[in-house]
Tab-separated table of C-alpha atoms and ligand atoms in Angstrom:
chain	number	residue	atom	x	y	z
A	6	MET	CA	0.000	0.000	0.000
A	7	THR	CA	1.555	3.229	-1.079
A	8	HIS	CA	-1.106	5.711	-0.006
A	9	GLN	CA	-0.826	6.815	3.575
A	10	ILE	CA	-3.950	8.972	3.438
A	11	GLU	CA	-6.884	8.664	1.041
A	12	LEU	CA	-9.922	10.887	0.881
A	13	SER	CA	-12.728	10.098	-1.505
A	14	GLY	CA	-15.885	12.099	-2.043
A	15	VAL	CA	-15.347	14.038	1.177
A	16	ASN	CA	-17.895	16.754	1.923
A	17	LYS	CA	-18.173	18.915	5.001
A	18	TYR	CA	-21.041	21.164	6.047
A	19	TYR	CA	-21.010	23.659	8.880
A	20	GLY	CA	-24.787	23.891	9.257
A	21	ALA	CA	-25.943	24.977	5.811
A	22	TYR	CA	-22.476	26.158	4.755
A	23	HIS	CA	-20.797	23.755	2.329
A	24	ALA	CA	-17.128	24.020	3.368
A	25	LEU	CA	-15.639	21.024	1.491
A	26	ARG	CA	-17.019	19.776	-1.816
A	27	ASP	CA	-16.300	16.313	-3.202
A	28	ILE	CA	-12.673	16.174	-2.120
A	29	ASP	CA	-10.648	13.357	-3.685
A	30	LEU	CA	-7.051	13.260	-2.543
A	31	LYS	CA	-4.440	10.523	-2.292
A	32	ILE	CA	-1.334	11.189	-0.247
A	33	LYS	CA	1.595	8.880	-0.847
A	34	LYS	CA	3.651	7.598	2.017
A	35	GLY	CA	6.756	9.749	2.375
A	36	SER	CA	5.384	12.627	0.316
A	37	PHE	CA	5.104	16.280	1.226
A	38	VAL	CA	1.713	17.645	0.180
A	39	ALA	CA	0.780	21.322	0.370
A	40	LEU	CA	-2.816	22.524	0.567
A	41	VAL	CA	-2.854	26.079	-0.724
A	42	GLY	CA	-5.521	28.650	-1.494
A	43	PRO	CA	-6.915	31.988	-0.387
A	44	SER	CA	-8.138	32.552	3.158
A	45	GLY	CA	-11.460	30.829	3.827
A	46	CYS	CA	-11.165	28.253	1.017
A	47	GLY	CA	-11.304	25.289	3.426
A	48	LYS	CA	-7.639	24.342	3.962
A	49	SER	CA	-7.841	24.186	7.749
A	50	THR	CA	-11.198	22.424	7.561
A	51	LEU	CA	-9.636	19.733	5.380
A	52	LEU	CA	-6.626	19.348	7.690
A	53	ARG	CA	-8.812	19.298	10.806
A	54	SER	CA	-11.007	16.671	9.159
A	55	LEU	CA	-7.923	14.486	8.644
A	56	ALA	CA	-6.968	14.975	12.276
A	57	GLY	CA	-10.481	14.160	13.451
A	58	LEU	CA	-11.020	17.594	14.978
A	59	GLU	CA	-13.947	18.003	12.563
A	60	SER	CA	-16.249	15.203	11.498
A	61	ILE	CA	-16.904	14.890	7.784
A	62	SER	CA	-20.483	14.982	6.497
A	63	ALA	CA	-19.994	12.513	3.637
A	64	GLY	CA	-17.259	10.495	1.961
A	65	ASP	CA	-14.452	8.266	3.149
A	66	LEU	CA	-11.225	8.925	4.977
A	67	VAL	CA	-8.648	6.141	5.036
A	68	ILE	CA	-5.352	6.374	6.919
A	69	ALA	CA	-2.751	3.619	6.519
A	70	GLY	CA	-5.396	1.311	5.073
A	71	GLU	CA	-7.947	1.844	7.844
A	72	ARG	CA	-11.238	3.707	7.501
A	73	MET	CA	-11.042	6.533	10.024
A	74	ASN	CA	-14.311	8.447	9.560
A	75	ASN	CA	-15.465	7.873	13.123
A	76	VAL	CA	-12.171	7.252	14.900
A	77	PRO	CA	-11.367	9.867	17.577
A	78	PRO	CA	-8.350	12.158	17.004
A	79	ARG	CA	-5.992	10.550	19.515
A	80	LYS	CA	-6.434	7.140	17.866
A	81	ARG	CA	-5.602	8.410	14.367
A	82	ASP	CA	-1.924	8.643	15.194
A	83	LEU	CA	-1.376	11.940	13.374
A	84	ALA	CA	0.561	14.885	14.784
A	85	MET	CA	-0.610	18.423	14.231
A	86	VAL	CA	1.766	21.431	14.270
A	87	PHE	CA	0.026	24.799	14.596
A	88	GLN	CA	0.996	28.369	13.879
A	89	SER	CA	0.553	29.234	17.558
A	90	TYR	CA	2.945	26.439	18.677
A	91	ALA	CA	0.662	25.608	21.641
A	92	LEU	CA	3.602	24.925	23.954
A	93	TYR	CA	3.025	24.570	27.691
A	94	PRO	CA	4.515	27.793	29.113
A	95	HIS	CA	5.198	26.394	32.591
A	96	MET	CA	7.150	23.397	31.255
A	97	THR	CA	10.731	23.255	30.032
A	98	VAL	CA	11.499	22.198	26.483
A	99	GLU	CA	12.258	18.695	27.737
A	100	GLN	CA	8.976	18.485	29.644
A	101	ASN	CA	7.088	19.796	26.603
A	102	LEU	CA	8.683	17.057	24.522
A	103	THR	CA	8.144	14.191	26.943
A	104	TYR	CA	4.622	15.132	28.038
A	105	SER	CA	2.779	13.057	25.426
A	106	LEU	CA	4.975	10.037	26.173
A	107	ARG	CA	4.574	10.362	29.938
A	108	ILE	CA	0.766	10.454	29.759
A	109	ARG	CA	0.943	7.272	27.717
A	110	GLY	CA	2.897	5.662	30.528
A	111	VAL	CA	6.395	5.697	29.056
A	112	LYS	CA	9.009	5.478	31.844
A	113	LYS	CA	10.788	8.690	32.791
A	114	ALA	CA	14.283	7.598	31.746
A	115	GLU	CA	13.049	6.271	28.425
A	116	ALA	CA	11.098	9.475	27.685
A	117	LYS	CA	14.172	11.556	28.548
A	118	LYS	CA	16.277	9.513	26.137
A	119	ALA	CA	13.672	9.972	23.376
A	120	ALA	CA	13.628	13.733	24.003
A	121	GLU	CA	17.408	13.891	23.768
A	122	GLU	CA	17.393	11.983	20.496
A	123	VAL	CA	14.763	14.210	18.914
A	124	ALA	CA	16.468	17.337	20.257
A	125	ALA	CA	19.680	16.250	18.578
A	126	THR	CA	17.851	15.967	15.234
A	127	THR	CA	16.183	19.342	15.549
A	128	GLY	CA	19.118	21.247	17.056
A	129	LEU	CA	17.582	21.757	20.494
A	130	SER	CA	20.103	19.805	22.582
A	131	ASN	CA	21.371	22.915	24.367
A	132	LEU	CA	17.909	24.275	25.041
A	133	LEU	CA	16.233	21.339	26.792
A	134	HIS	CA	16.140	23.118	30.165
A	135	ARG	CA	14.777	26.420	28.889
A	136	TYR	CA	11.185	27.581	29.154
A	137	PRO	CA	9.262	28.615	26.013
A	138	ARG	CA	9.472	32.314	26.984
A	139	GLU	CA	13.273	32.019	26.863
A	140	LEU	CA	13.223	30.916	23.211
A	141	SER	CA	13.085	32.781	19.903
A	142	GLY	CA	10.185	32.266	17.492
A	143	GLY	CA	12.198	29.857	15.359
A	144	GLN	CA	13.272	27.838	18.398
A	145	ARG	CA	9.683	27.580	19.637
A	146	GLN	CA	8.665	26.358	16.209
A	147	ARG	CA	11.345	23.676	16.465
A	148	VAL	CA	10.043	22.606	19.858
A	149	ALA	CA	6.554	22.287	18.375
A	150	MET	CA	7.992	20.164	15.556
A	151	SER	CA	10.015	18.052	17.984
A	152	ARG	CA	6.975	17.401	20.104
A	153	ALA	CA	5.226	16.050	17.012
A	154	ILE	CA	8.257	13.969	15.956
A	155	ILE	CA	8.659	12.274	19.325
A	156	ARG	CA	5.256	10.599	18.897
A	157	ASN	CA	6.411	8.943	15.658
A	158	PRO	CA	3.051	9.636	13.976
A	159	LYS	CA	1.700	8.216	10.702
A	160	ALA	CA	1.747	11.734	9.262
A	161	PHE	CA	2.530	15.315	10.236
A	162	LEU	CA	-0.187	17.902	9.721
A	163	PHE	CA	0.937	21.527	9.583
A	164	ASP	CA	-1.463	24.463	9.676
A	165	GLU	CA	0.361	27.610	8.547
A	166	PRO	CA	3.202	26.918	10.983
A	167	LEU	CA	5.392	29.795	9.798
A	168	SER	CA	2.883	32.642	9.670
A	169	ASN	CA	4.087	34.211	12.923
A	170	LEU	CA	7.727	34.383	11.870
A	171	ASP	CA	9.490	37.233	10.083
A	172	ALA	CA	10.262	36.884	6.380
A	173	ALA	CA	13.910	35.801	6.703
A	174	LEU	CA	13.168	33.185	9.345
A	175	ARG	CA	10.259	31.860	7.271
A	176	VAL	CA	12.578	31.207	4.351
A	177	HIS	CA	15.028	29.475	6.689
A	178	MET	CA	12.364	27.378	8.452
A	179	ARG	CA	10.801	26.136	5.249
A	180	LYS	CA	14.118	24.549	4.305
A	181	GLU	CA	14.479	23.194	7.819
A	182	ILE	CA	11.005	21.600	7.810
A	183	ARG	CA	11.531	20.088	4.379
A	184	SER	CA	14.919	18.663	5.301
A	185	LEU	CA	13.539	17.253	8.546
A	186	HIS	CA	10.719	15.654	6.555
A	187	ASP	CA	13.304	14.025	4.284
A	188	ARG	CA	15.508	12.812	7.129
A	189	LEU	CA	12.574	11.312	9.030
A	190	GLY	CA	11.041	9.778	5.920
A	191	ALA	CA	7.825	11.373	7.129
A	192	THR	CA	4.503	11.938	5.399
A	193	SER	CA	3.528	15.610	5.675
A	194	VAL	CA	0.413	17.609	4.858
A	195	TYR	CA	1.126	21.313	4.976
A	196	VAL	CA	-1.502	24.069	4.857
A	197	THR	CA	-0.462	27.518	3.677
A	198	HIS	CA	-1.965	30.511	1.910
A	199	ASP	CA	1.505	31.279	0.542
A	200	GLN	CA	1.968	29.754	-2.891
A	201	ILE	CA	5.752	30.235	-2.715
A	202	GLU	CA	5.866	28.040	0.397
A	203	ALA	CA	3.685	25.473	-1.344
A	204	MET	CA	5.765	25.505	-4.523
A	205	THR	CA	9.148	25.334	-2.805
A	206	MET	CA	8.360	22.781	-0.080
A	207	ALA	CA	5.946	20.300	-1.584
A	208	ASP	CA	6.146	17.360	-3.989
A	209	HIS	CA	2.432	17.634	-4.629
A	210	VAL	CA	0.459	20.877	-4.500
A	211	VAL	CA	-3.307	20.987	-4.028
A	212	VAL	CA	-4.904	24.302	-4.999
A	213	MET	CA	-8.257	24.973	-3.343
A	214	ARG	CA	-10.958	27.600	-3.838
A	215	GLN	CA	-14.298	27.783	-2.034
A	216	GLY	CA	-14.154	24.228	-0.765
A	217	VAL	CA	-13.202	22.740	-4.128
A	218	ILE	CA	-9.882	21.301	-5.305
A	219	GLU	CA	-9.247	23.315	-8.466
A	220	GLN	CA	-6.082	21.452	-9.452
A	221	GLN	CA	-3.446	19.200	-7.936
A	222	GLY	CA	-0.095	18.018	-9.181
A	223	ALA	CA	3.650	18.543	-9.145
A	224	PRO	CA	4.519	22.214	-8.503
A	225	LEU	CA	5.986	22.899	-11.924
A	226	ASP	CA	3.145	21.111	-13.719
A	227	LEU	CA	0.724	23.541	-12.095
A	228	TYR	CA	2.988	26.394	-13.077
A	229	ASP	CA	3.315	25.261	-16.690
A	230	ARG	CA	-0.226	24.011	-17.306
A	231	PRO	CA	-2.763	25.650	-15.002
A	232	VAL	CA	-6.226	24.243	-15.765
A	233	ASN	CA	-8.011	27.545	-15.305
A	234	LYS	CA	-7.499	31.258	-14.831
A	235	PHE	CA	-7.765	31.004	-11.053
A	236	VAL	CA	-4.865	28.555	-10.718
A	237	ALA	CA	-2.899	30.480	-13.349
A	238	GLY	CA	-3.248	33.689	-11.354
A	239	PHE	CA	-2.684	32.074	-7.964
A	240	ILE	CA	0.504	30.127	-8.742
A	241	GLY	CA	3.512	32.284	-9.626
A	242	SER	CA	4.856	35.521	-8.253
A	243	PRO	CA	4.537	38.156	-9.598
A	244	ALA	CA	1.247	36.876	-10.932
A	245	MET	CA	0.514	35.943	-14.526
A	246	ASN	CA	-0.647	38.784	-16.774
A	247	PHE	CA	-4.145	38.503	-18.181
A	248	ILE	CA	-5.127	40.329	-21.347
A	249	PRO	CA	-8.567	40.087	-23.008
A	250	ALA	CA	-8.345	39.027	-26.635
A	251	THR	CA	-10.237	37.799	-29.656
A	252	VAL	CA	-9.133	35.480	-32.425
A	253	GLY	CA	-8.124	37.316	-35.606
A	254	PRO	CA	-10.121	36.856	-38.847
A	255	ASP	CA	-7.486	34.495	-40.322
A	256	SER	CA	-7.723	32.209	-37.228
A	257	ARG	CA	-3.933	32.381	-36.989
A	258	SER	CA	-3.601	35.560	-34.988
A	259	LEU	CA	-4.794	37.090	-31.747
A	260	VAL	CA	-6.108	40.589	-31.276
A	261	LEU	CA	-5.156	41.751	-27.800
A	262	ASP	CA	-7.307	44.389	-26.195
A	263	LEU	CA	-4.745	46.704	-24.612
A	264	GLY	CA	-6.800	49.876	-24.786
A	265	THR	CA	-6.062	49.882	-28.488
A	266	PRO	CA	-6.261	46.533	-30.285
A	267	GLN	CA	-2.861	44.965	-31.027
A	268	VAL	CA	-2.643	42.147	-33.507
A	269	ILE	CA	-0.261	39.293	-32.667
A	270	PRO	CA	0.432	37.060	-35.654
A	271	LEU	CA	1.029	33.493	-34.505
A	272	ASP	CA	2.315	30.578	-36.459
A	273	ARG	CA	-0.468	28.298	-35.291
A	274	SER	CA	-4.204	28.081	-35.575
A	275	MET	CA	-6.296	29.459	-32.771
A	276	PRO	CA	-9.376	27.926	-31.150
A	277	ASP	CA	-12.766	29.106	-32.317
A	278	ALA	CA	-13.742	30.599	-28.967
A	279	GLU	CA	-15.425	33.989	-29.132
A	280	ARG	CA	-13.545	35.789	-26.448
A	281	LEU	CA	-10.344	34.677	-24.814
A	282	ILE	CA	-8.119	35.656	-21.978
A	283	VAL	CA	-4.467	35.496	-22.860
A	284	GLY	CA	-2.166	34.620	-19.962
A	285	LEU	CA	1.483	35.576	-20.111
A	286	ARG	CA	3.927	35.193	-17.247
A	287	PRO	CA	5.783	38.437	-16.469
A	288	GLU	CA	9.175	36.783	-16.955
A	289	HIS	CA	8.211	35.714	-20.471
A	290	LEU	CA	7.935	39.295	-21.712
A	291	ARG	CA	11.135	40.774	-23.158
A	292	ILE	CA	11.935	44.383	-23.801
A	293	VAL	CA	13.053	44.558	-27.434
A	294	SER	CA	13.976	47.137	-30.049
A	295	ASP	CA	11.048	48.833	-31.800
A	296	HIS	CA	11.264	46.836	-35.033
A	297	GLU	CA	10.909	43.547	-33.096
A	298	ALA	CA	7.863	44.769	-31.138
A	299	MET	CA	4.884	42.495	-30.687
A	300	LEU	CA	3.337	44.871	-28.132
A	301	ARG	CA	3.815	48.539	-27.378
A	302	LEU	CA	2.995	49.842	-23.915
A	303	PRO	CA	3.577	53.009	-21.897
A	304	VAL	CA	5.650	52.499	-18.746
A	305	GLY	CA	3.838	52.922	-15.435
A	306	VAL	CA	5.703	52.145	-12.225
A	307	VAL	CA	9.268	50.833	-12.255
A	308	GLU	CA	10.587	48.999	-9.174
A	309	SER	CA	14.040	47.505	-8.921
A	310	THR	CA	15.274	45.074	-6.291
A	311	GLY	CA	18.797	45.150	-7.694
A	312	SER	CA	18.660	41.778	-9.396
A	313	THR	CA	15.197	42.158	-10.877
A	314	THR	CA	13.184	45.024	-12.307
A	315	TYR	CA	9.384	45.041	-12.083
A	316	ILE	CA	7.589	47.225	-14.583
A	317	THR	CA	3.874	47.864	-14.805
A	318	SER	CA	2.175	49.362	-17.811
A	319	ALA	CA	0.530	52.773	-17.380
A	320	THR	CA	-2.577	51.483	-19.148
A	321	GLN	CA	-2.595	47.984	-17.605
A	322	PRO	CA	-1.462	48.603	-14.027
A	323	GLU	CA	-2.528	45.132	-12.862
A	324	ASN	CA	-0.106	43.536	-15.321
A	325	ASN	CA	3.629	43.162	-14.791
A	326	ILE	CA	6.728	42.828	-16.846
A	327	VAL	CA	9.779	41.411	-15.116
A	328	VAL	CA	13.259	41.889	-16.449
A	329	GLY	CA	16.533	40.624	-15.109
A	330	GLU	CA	18.667	43.585	-16.148
A	331	ARG	CA	18.514	47.090	-14.756
A	332	GLN	CA	16.487	49.425	-16.888
A	333	GLN	CA	16.609	53.186	-17.271
A	334	LEU	CA	12.936	53.816	-17.910
A	335	SER	CA	10.712	56.734	-17.131
A	336	HIS	CA	6.998	56.967	-16.554
A	337	GLY	CA	4.995	57.282	-19.760
A	338	GLN	CA	7.839	56.191	-22.036
A	339	MET	CA	6.703	53.718	-24.726
A	340	ILE	CA	8.431	50.340	-24.663
A	341	SER	CA	8.387	47.498	-27.151
A	342	LEU	CA	7.819	43.967	-25.943
A	343	ALA	CA	8.047	40.521	-27.433
A	344	PHE	CA	7.338	36.995	-26.213
A	345	ASP	CA	7.597	33.488	-27.540
A	346	PRO	CA	4.156	32.338	-28.697
A	347	TRP	CA	4.500	28.946	-26.980
A	348	HIS	CA	4.554	30.760	-23.652
A	349	LEU	CA	0.976	31.936	-24.151
A	350	HIS	CA	-1.741	30.449	-21.989
A	351	LEU	CA	-5.257	30.696	-23.387
A	352	PHE	CA	-8.421	30.709	-21.310
A	353	ASP	CA	-12.037	30.894	-22.393
A	354	GLU	CA	-13.331	34.229	-21.140
A	355	ALA	CA	-16.726	32.912	-20.048
A	356	SER	CA	-15.724	29.644	-18.356
A	357	GLU	CA	-12.161	30.699	-17.428
A	358	GLN	CA	-11.049	27.164	-18.307
A	359	ARG	CA	-7.778	26.528	-20.084
A	360	ILE	CA	-8.068	26.074	-23.831
A	361	GLU	CA	-5.753	23.297	-24.874
A	362	ASP	CA	-3.232	24.088	-27.555
A	363	VAL	CA	-4.613	23.566	-31.001
A	364	GLY	CA	-2.524	22.224	-33.837
A	365	ARG	CA	-0.578	24.159	-36.383
B	8	ADP	N1	-16.735	25.997	13.031
B	8	ADP	C1	-17.195	26.624	11.940
B	8	ADP	N2	-18.495	26.938	11.797
B	8	ADP	C2	-18.962	27.548	10.683
B	8	ADP	N3	-18.189	27.893	9.635
B	8	ADP	C3	-16.888	27.614	9.715
B	8	ADP	C4	-16.318	26.970	10.858
B	8	ADP	N4	-14.986	26.807	10.630
B	8	ADP	C5	-14.746	27.354	9.420
B	8	ADP	N5	-15.874	27.818	8.863
B	8	ADP	C6	-16.003	28.432	7.527
B	8	ADP	O1	-15.553	27.502	6.558
B	8	ADP	C7	-14.777	28.152	5.563
B	8	ADP	C8	-13.411	27.534	5.474
B	8	ADP	O2	-12.692	27.820	6.653
B	8	ADP	P1	-11.189	27.361	6.880
B	8	ADP	O3	-11.107	25.915	6.601
B	8	ADP	O4	-10.769	27.821	8.229
B	8	ADP	O5	-10.437	28.178	5.745
B	8	ADP	P2	-8.859	28.398	5.487
B	8	ADP	O6	-8.101	27.586	6.477
B	8	ADP	O7	-8.649	27.971	4.072
B	8	ADP	O8	-8.622	29.875	5.640
B	8	ADP	C9	-14.761	29.634	5.916
B	8	ADP	O9	-15.744	30.295	5.165
B	8	ADP	C10	-15.095	29.638	7.381
B	8	ADP	O10	-15.751	30.817	7.748
B	9	MG	MG1	-6.789	28.174	8.003
């Protein structure tokens, strides 16, 4: 059996509110799965349903081959790591770590040994006698992780565990969590609203919206082939550009609506949809000389981080162009842009679904 967790047809209602809709999800043993989506889409509800902190209204939940729908949380053998750490303030790190073992009747010396072993893995060996208030945010997070590890659970469930940390520490901790996952050979389900966390940490990303799984797959597959405009706009930072368009009269060109229509000849036939949305990732737009122009736009805001320059168009402020070199550009200046046609994503304007590439 290779699936550690399997959900099929899972639905969850809070009263009349339909919080999870027909969730099908298979989580392989040893994999790192991220549940990602905007606030309120049902990520925590799904995680809490796995843990048994919420009961599901319909469907099946199987953990390690056993149907768990009605099994209480403590018998599911899953460990949850929260954003708020939930450490016992009056206990030392060691006592926080050994608590769950002690209440299960593990002998004191044995529990102490287990705590020391876990602390060595998570870099807490020198902090075992401190109290939570004497630790930094990152150290507290490690204690919370260690407390989960010591129970040797069937899977780790994380609910936005890094949200309270500053940006630099978040970047550090996401590597630390992933490397710990690898070393332990753990199975992890990780909830986040941050698509960068999801993309960088997970083997399998599940994108949710309003209780529905919109798409799931390997991070770069979602990036390269988003099934709809929502996933396309959610995955990737800065976000994909969206430009309304129609198919040209020869069926082999697109007419982009950028205030004024701009015709893009393409060496391939276009679908016969009425109105399209063209998606173009910011990094796929190049600033070119005027005679190579596919698009002409007036410069809006220019922001440089040193390595990267972000440019918005004065007429399309929601859209971005990203360039790797420094640019001397001023507001209102016209720039010429080009892109490779195979980088275009096409979506039906009405349904917002991806339109598959049509032949040449
Ligand atoms: N106990 C509850 N009772 C009623 N509605 C709830 C309850 N918990 C969550 N919800 C609603 O379910 C939806 C999903 O919530 P949640 O799973 O916490 O979202 P997320 O973690 O993705 O931000 C939200 O609209 C939220 O208001
Ligand atoms: Mg949540």
